[in-house]
């Protein structure tokens, strides 16, 4: 293990072990809670921005209350636009495979169908299957940097429409009737659409990042055939193996990711076993394109205004 692969703060004892060259780090020697010092929270935020997604093992003390309090130290806690928060909480979303809402087996960035989609997500593992159920994250900043100058120019010129209303059966061909029903009756019960630049400026680091994922329905000014071809071209750069880290969950693990610089994919390879996670999200800013234009809302339920 090289010195560069492990970092430690002299005062707090937090240890950071990088998991790959481009994305992911495991944080140890800390117990997450809503009572951390500001210095500890800033050290976590610094590690998050540097590594895109960070992981914490053995956080059994991190209950619903602690998760919400800790998330509030990273920014404003925001609920999901259509899914109900877990009973007794302000903004915890329970992702339960047995209930039909726990599978996210497509590459996506959380909630890009609204204009100011979340900045960070905090995910806590409750029940983990005996096998399968890993999650993968991809670095959308390094994906942009890998593009040729010509493809960078193309990507920077594109805007895309994102929506929570899409062809669920096509994206999830092995979905159960319960999963299809949950999508139609809950997740897509109210339709949202937002228009984002394909390349945004990260508000905290100033980096350029690709905004893609499977909430995209079309590219502005392009028909569906050309949109699909453009999406495949750019999305394939995001999910190159060099850009990806894979996490093998244990109960009481916690992952925090920068939703402004990543996509993720939860593997659906655990058969009928149970897999339950609890997620909080921290509110983000409206994305800004390389030429200074802002994302905008195209459609949202009237009652949310």
Coordinates of C-alpha atoms in Angstrom, one line a residue:
X1 CA 0.0 0.0 0.0
X2 CA 1.5 3.3 -1.0
X3 CA 1.4 6.5 1.0
X4 CA -0.7 8.1 -1.7
X5 CA -3.3 5.4 -1.4
X6 CA -4.0 6.1 2.3
X7 CA -4.4 9.5 3.9
X8 CA -5.0 10.3 7.6
X9 CA -5.8 13.5 9.4
X10 CA -3.6 14.1 12.3
X11 CA -6.3 15.5 14.6
X12 CA -9.3 13.3 13.9
X13 CA -7.8 10.0 12.9
X14 CA -9.9 9.6 9.7
X15 CA -8.3 7.2 7.3
X16 CA -9.0 7.3 3.5
X17 CA -8.2 4.3 1.4
X18 CA -8.6 4.8 -2.4
X19 CA -10.3 1.9 -4.2
X20 CA -9.3 2.7 -7.7
X21 CA -7.4 5.3 -9.8
X22 CA -10.5 7.3 -10.8
X23 CA -13.3 6.8 -8.3
X24 CA -14.1 5.5 -4.9
X25 CA -12.5 5.4 -1.4
X26 CA -13.2 3.6 1.9
X27 CA -13.2 5.8 5.0
X28 CA -12.4 4.2 8.3
X29 CA -11.7 5.2 12.0
X30 CA -14.9 7.2 12.2
X31 CA -18.5 6.5 13.4
X32 CA -21.1 8.5 11.5
X33 CA -23.6 10.5 13.5
X34 CA -25.4 13.8 13.7
X35 CA -22.9 14.9 16.3
X36 CA -19.7 15.1 14.3
X37 CA -17.6 18.2 14.5
X38 CA -17.6 20.7 11.7
X39 CA -14.0 19.7 11.0
X40 CA -15.0 16.0 10.6
X41 CA -17.8 16.9 8.3
X42 CA -15.5 19.0 6.1
X43 CA -13.0 16.2 6.0
X44 CA -15.7 13.9 4.8
X45 CA -16.9 16.4 2.2
X46 CA -13.3 16.9 1.0
X47 CA -12.9 13.1 0.6
X48 CA -16.2 12.9 -1.2
X49 CA -15.4 15.6 -3.8
X50 CA -12.0 14.1 -4.4
X51 CA -13.2 10.5 -4.8
X52 CA -16.8 11.0 -6.0
X53 CA -18.2 8.1 -3.8
X54 CA -17.0 7.1 -0.3
X55 CA -17.8 4.1 1.8
X56 CA -18.0 3.4 5.5
X57 CA -18.1 -0.1 7.0
X58 CA -19.7 -1.2 10.3
X59 CA -22.0 1.8 11.0
X60 CA -24.6 -0.1 13.1
X61 CA -25.1 3.0 15.3
X62 CA -26.2 5.0 12.3
X63 CA -30.0 4.9 12.7
X64 CA -32.7 6.9 10.9
X65 CA -32.4 9.9 13.2
X66 CA -28.6 10.0 12.9
X67 CA -28.8 9.6 9.1
X68 CA -31.1 12.6 8.8
X69 CA -29.1 14.7 11.2
X70 CA -25.8 13.9 9.5
X71 CA -27.3 14.5 6.1
X72 CA -28.5 17.9 7.3
X73 CA -24.8 18.8 8.1
X74 CA -24.0 18.3 4.4
X75 CA -26.8 20.6 3.2
X76 CA -30.5 20.8 3.0
X77 CA -32.3 17.5 3.3
X78 CA -34.8 17.1 0.4
X79 CA -37.5 14.4 0.0
X80 CA -38.1 12.5 -3.2
X81 CA -40.5 14.3 -5.5
X82 CA -42.9 11.3 -5.9
X83 CA -41.9 8.6 -3.4
X84 CA -43.2 8.9 0.2
X85 CA -40.7 9.3 3.0
X86 CA -40.4 6.5 5.5
X87 CA -42.9 6.8 8.3
X88 CA -41.6 8.9 11.2
X89 CA -38.8 10.5 9.1
X90 CA -38.6 13.8 7.2
X91 CA -36.8 12.6 4.1
X92 CA -35.6 9.0 4.3
X93 CA -36.6 6.9 1.2
X94 CA -36.7 3.2 1.9
X95 CA -35.7 1.1 -1.1
X96 CA -37.1 -2.3 -0.5
X97 CA -36.8 -4.9 -3.3
X98 CA -39.6 -7.0 -1.7
X99 CA -42.0 -4.0 -1.8
X100 CA -41.2 -3.4 -5.5
X101 CA -39.3 -0.2 -5.2
X102 CA -35.8 -1.3 -4.4
X103 CA -34.3 -2.1 -7.8
X104 CA -32.3 0.5 -9.8
X105 CA -30.7 -1.7 -12.4
X106 CA -30.0 1.0 -15.0
X107 CA -27.3 3.6 -15.1
X108 CA -28.6 6.9 -13.8
X109 CA -28.0 10.0 -11.7
X110 CA -30.6 10.5 -9.0
X111 CA -33.7 12.6 -9.9
X112 CA -32.4 14.4 -12.9
X113 CA -36.0 14.9 -14.0
X114 CA -36.1 18.0 -11.8
X115 CA -34.1 21.2 -12.5
X116 CA -32.1 21.4 -9.2
X117 CA -31.4 17.6 -8.8
X118 CA -29.7 16.4 -5.6
X119 CA -26.1 17.4 -4.7
X120 CA -25.3 14.3 -2.6
X121 CA -26.9 11.0 -1.7
X122 CA -26.4 9.0 1.5
X123 CA -27.3 5.3 1.3
X124 CA -27.4 3.0 4.3
X125 CA -27.6 -0.8 4.0
X126 CA -30.3 -2.5 6.1
X127 CA -30.8 -6.0 4.8
X128 CA -28.3 -7.4 2.3
X129 CA -28.7 -10.7 0.3
X130 CA -26.3 -13.5 0.8
X131 CA -25.1 -13.0 -2.7
X132 CA -25.4 -10.4 -5.4
X133 CA -26.8 -6.9 -5.0
X134 CA -23.5 -4.9 -5.5
X135 CA -23.7 -1.3 -6.6
X136 CA -21.5 0.3 -9.3
X137 CA -20.6 4.0 -9.6
X138 CA -19.1 5.8 -12.6
X139 CA -17.1 9.0 -12.7
X140 CA -18.8 11.4 -15.1
X141 CA -15.9 14.0 -14.8
X142 CA -13.2 11.6 -16.1
X143 CA -15.7 10.4 -18.7
X144 CA -15.9 14.0 -20.1
X145 CA -12.1 14.4 -20.0
X146 CA -11.7 11.1 -22.0
X147 CA -13.6 12.6 -24.9
X148 CA -11.8 13.8 -28.0
X149 CA -11.8 17.5 -28.6
X150 CA -14.4 17.1 -31.3
X151 CA -16.7 15.0 -29.0
X152 CA -16.2 17.5 -26.1
X153 CA -17.4 20.3 -28.4
X154 CA -20.4 18.2 -29.5
X155 CA -21.3 17.3 -25.9
X156 CA -21.0 20.9 -24.8
X157 CA -23.5 22.0 -27.5
X158 CA -26.1 19.4 -26.5
X159 CA -29.1 19.8 -24.1
X160 CA -31.3 16.8 -23.1
X161 CA -34.8 16.4 -21.7
X162 CA -35.0 14.2 -18.6
X163 CA -38.2 12.7 -17.3
X164 CA -39.5 10.2 -14.7
X165 CA -42.0 9.0 -17.3
X166 CA -40.3 6.5 -19.6
X167 CA -40.7 3.0 -21.0
X168 CA -40.3 1.1 -17.8
X169 CA -40.7 -2.3 -19.4
X170 CA -38.0 -1.6 -22.0
X171 CA -35.6 -0.4 -19.3
X172 CA -36.4 -3.2 -16.9
X173 CA -37.3 -6.3 -19.0
X174 CA -37.3 -8.6 -16.0
X175 CA -39.4 -6.5 -13.7
X176 CA -42.1 -8.2 -11.7
X177 CA -45.7 -7.1 -11.7
X178 CA -45.2 -5.4 -8.3
X179 CA -42.3 -3.4 -9.6
X180 CA -44.2 -2.3 -12.7
X181 CA -47.1 -1.4 -10.6
X182 CA -45.0 0.6 -8.2
X183 CA -43.5 2.5 -11.1
X184 CA -46.8 3.4 -12.6
X185 CA -48.7 4.2 -9.4
X186 CA -46.0 5.9 -7.3
X187 CA -42.7 6.8 -9.1
X188 CA -44.4 8.1 -12.3
X189 CA -47.7 9.1 -10.8
X190 CA -46.8 12.7 -11.3
X191 CA -44.8 13.6 -14.3
X192 CA -41.7 15.8 -14.2
X193 CA -39.5 16.9 -17.0
X194 CA -36.4 19.1 -16.9
X195 CA -33.9 20.2 -19.6
X196 CA -30.2 20.0 -18.7
X197 CA -27.0 20.7 -20.5
X198 CA -25.1 17.5 -21.3
X199 CA -22.0 19.1 -19.9
X200 CA -22.4 21.0 -16.6
X201 CA -20.0 23.0 -14.5
X202 CA -19.6 21.4 -11.0
X203 CA -20.6 24.1 -8.5
X204 CA -18.0 23.1 -5.9
X205 CA -15.0 22.0 -8.0
X206 CA -15.4 23.9 -11.2
X207 CA -14.9 20.7 -13.2
X208 CA -16.9 19.7 -16.3
X209 CA -19.2 16.7 -15.9
X210 CA -21.4 14.8 -18.2
X211 CA -25.1 14.8 -17.4
X212 CA -26.6 11.6 -18.9
X213 CA -28.2 8.4 -17.6
X214 CA -31.4 6.7 -18.4
X215 CA -33.8 9.4 -17.4
X216 CA -32.9 11.1 -20.7
X217 CA -35.8 10.9 -23.2
X218 CA -34.3 12.9 -26.1
X219 CA -31.8 15.5 -27.1
X220 CA -33.2 19.0 -27.9
X221 CA -33.4 19.6 -31.6
X222 CA -32.8 15.9 -32.5
X223 CA -35.3 13.2 -33.4
X224 CA -35.5 10.0 -31.3
X225 CA -33.3 7.9 -33.7
X226 CA -30.5 10.5 -33.6
X227 CA -31.0 11.0 -29.9
X228 CA -30.6 7.3 -29.2
X229 CA -27.4 7.2 -31.2
X230 CA -26.0 10.3 -29.5
X231 CA -26.9 8.9 -26.1
X232 CA -25.2 5.6 -26.7
X233 CA -22.1 7.3 -28.0
X234 CA -21.6 9.5 -24.9
X235 CA -23.0 7.1 -22.3
X236 CA -20.6 4.4 -23.4
X237 CA -17.7 6.7 -22.4
X238 CA -19.2 7.1 -18.9
X239 CA -19.5 3.4 -18.2
X240 CA -16.0 2.4 -19.4
X241 CA -14.5 0.1 -16.8
X242 CA -11.7 2.5 -15.9
X243 CA -14.4 5.0 -14.7
X244 CA -16.2 2.5 -12.4
X245 CA -15.9 1.3 -8.8
X246 CA -18.0 -1.6 -7.5
X247 CA -19.0 -2.0 -3.8
X248 CA -19.9 -5.3 -2.2
X249 CA -22.4 -4.4 0.5
X250 CA -22.6 -5.7 4.1
X251 CA -25.4 -4.8 6.5
X252 CA -24.7 -1.4 8.2
X253 CA -22.5 -0.1 5.4
X254 CA -23.0 3.5 4.3
X255 CA -22.2 5.1 0.9
X256 CA -22.1 8.8 0.1
X257 CA -21.8 9.9 -3.5
X258 CA -21.5 13.2 -5.3
X259 CA -24.6 13.1 -7.5
X260 CA -23.2 16.0 -9.6
X261 CA -20.3 13.9 -10.8
X262 CA -21.4 10.3 -10.9
X263 CA -23.9 7.7 -12.2
X264 CA -24.7 4.5 -10.4
X265 CA -26.2 1.1 -11.1
X266 CA -27.6 -1.4 -8.6
X267 CA -27.1 -5.0 -9.8
X268 CA -30.2 -7.1 -9.9
X269 CA -28.5 -10.4 -9.5
X270 CA -29.8 -11.6 -6.1
X271 CA -32.9 -13.6 -7.3
X272 CA -35.8 -13.3 -4.8
X273 CA -33.6 -12.4 -1.8
X274 CA -34.4 -9.3 0.2
X275 CA -32.4 -6.2 -0.2
X276 CA -33.4 -3.1 1.7
X277 CA -31.6 0.3 1.8
X278 CA -32.4 3.7 3.2
X279 CA -31.5 6.9 1.3
X280 CA -31.4 10.6 2.1
X281 CA -30.6 13.2 -0.5
X282 CA -29.1 16.7 -0.1
X283 CA -30.5 19.5 -2.3
X284 CA -28.4 20.8 -5.2
X285 CA -28.2 23.8 -7.4
X286 CA -29.7 24.3 -10.9
X287 CA -26.9 23.1 -13.3
X288 CA -25.1 25.7 -15.4
X289 CA -23.8 24.9 -18.9
X290 CA -20.3 25.8 -20.2
X291 CA -21.8 29.0 -21.8
X292 CA -23.5 30.1 -18.6
X293 CA -27.1 28.9 -19.3
X294 CA -29.2 27.3 -16.6
X295 CA -31.2 24.1 -16.6
X296 CA -34.9 24.6 -16.6
X297 CA -38.2 22.9 -15.6
X298 CA -40.4 21.8 -18.5
X299 CA -43.1 20.0 -16.6
X300 CA -44.1 19.5 -13.0
X301 CA -47.3 18.9 -11.1
X302 CA -49.3 22.1 -10.6
X303 CA -49.6 21.5 -6.8
X304 CA -45.7 21.6 -6.4
X305 CA -45.5 25.2 -7.5

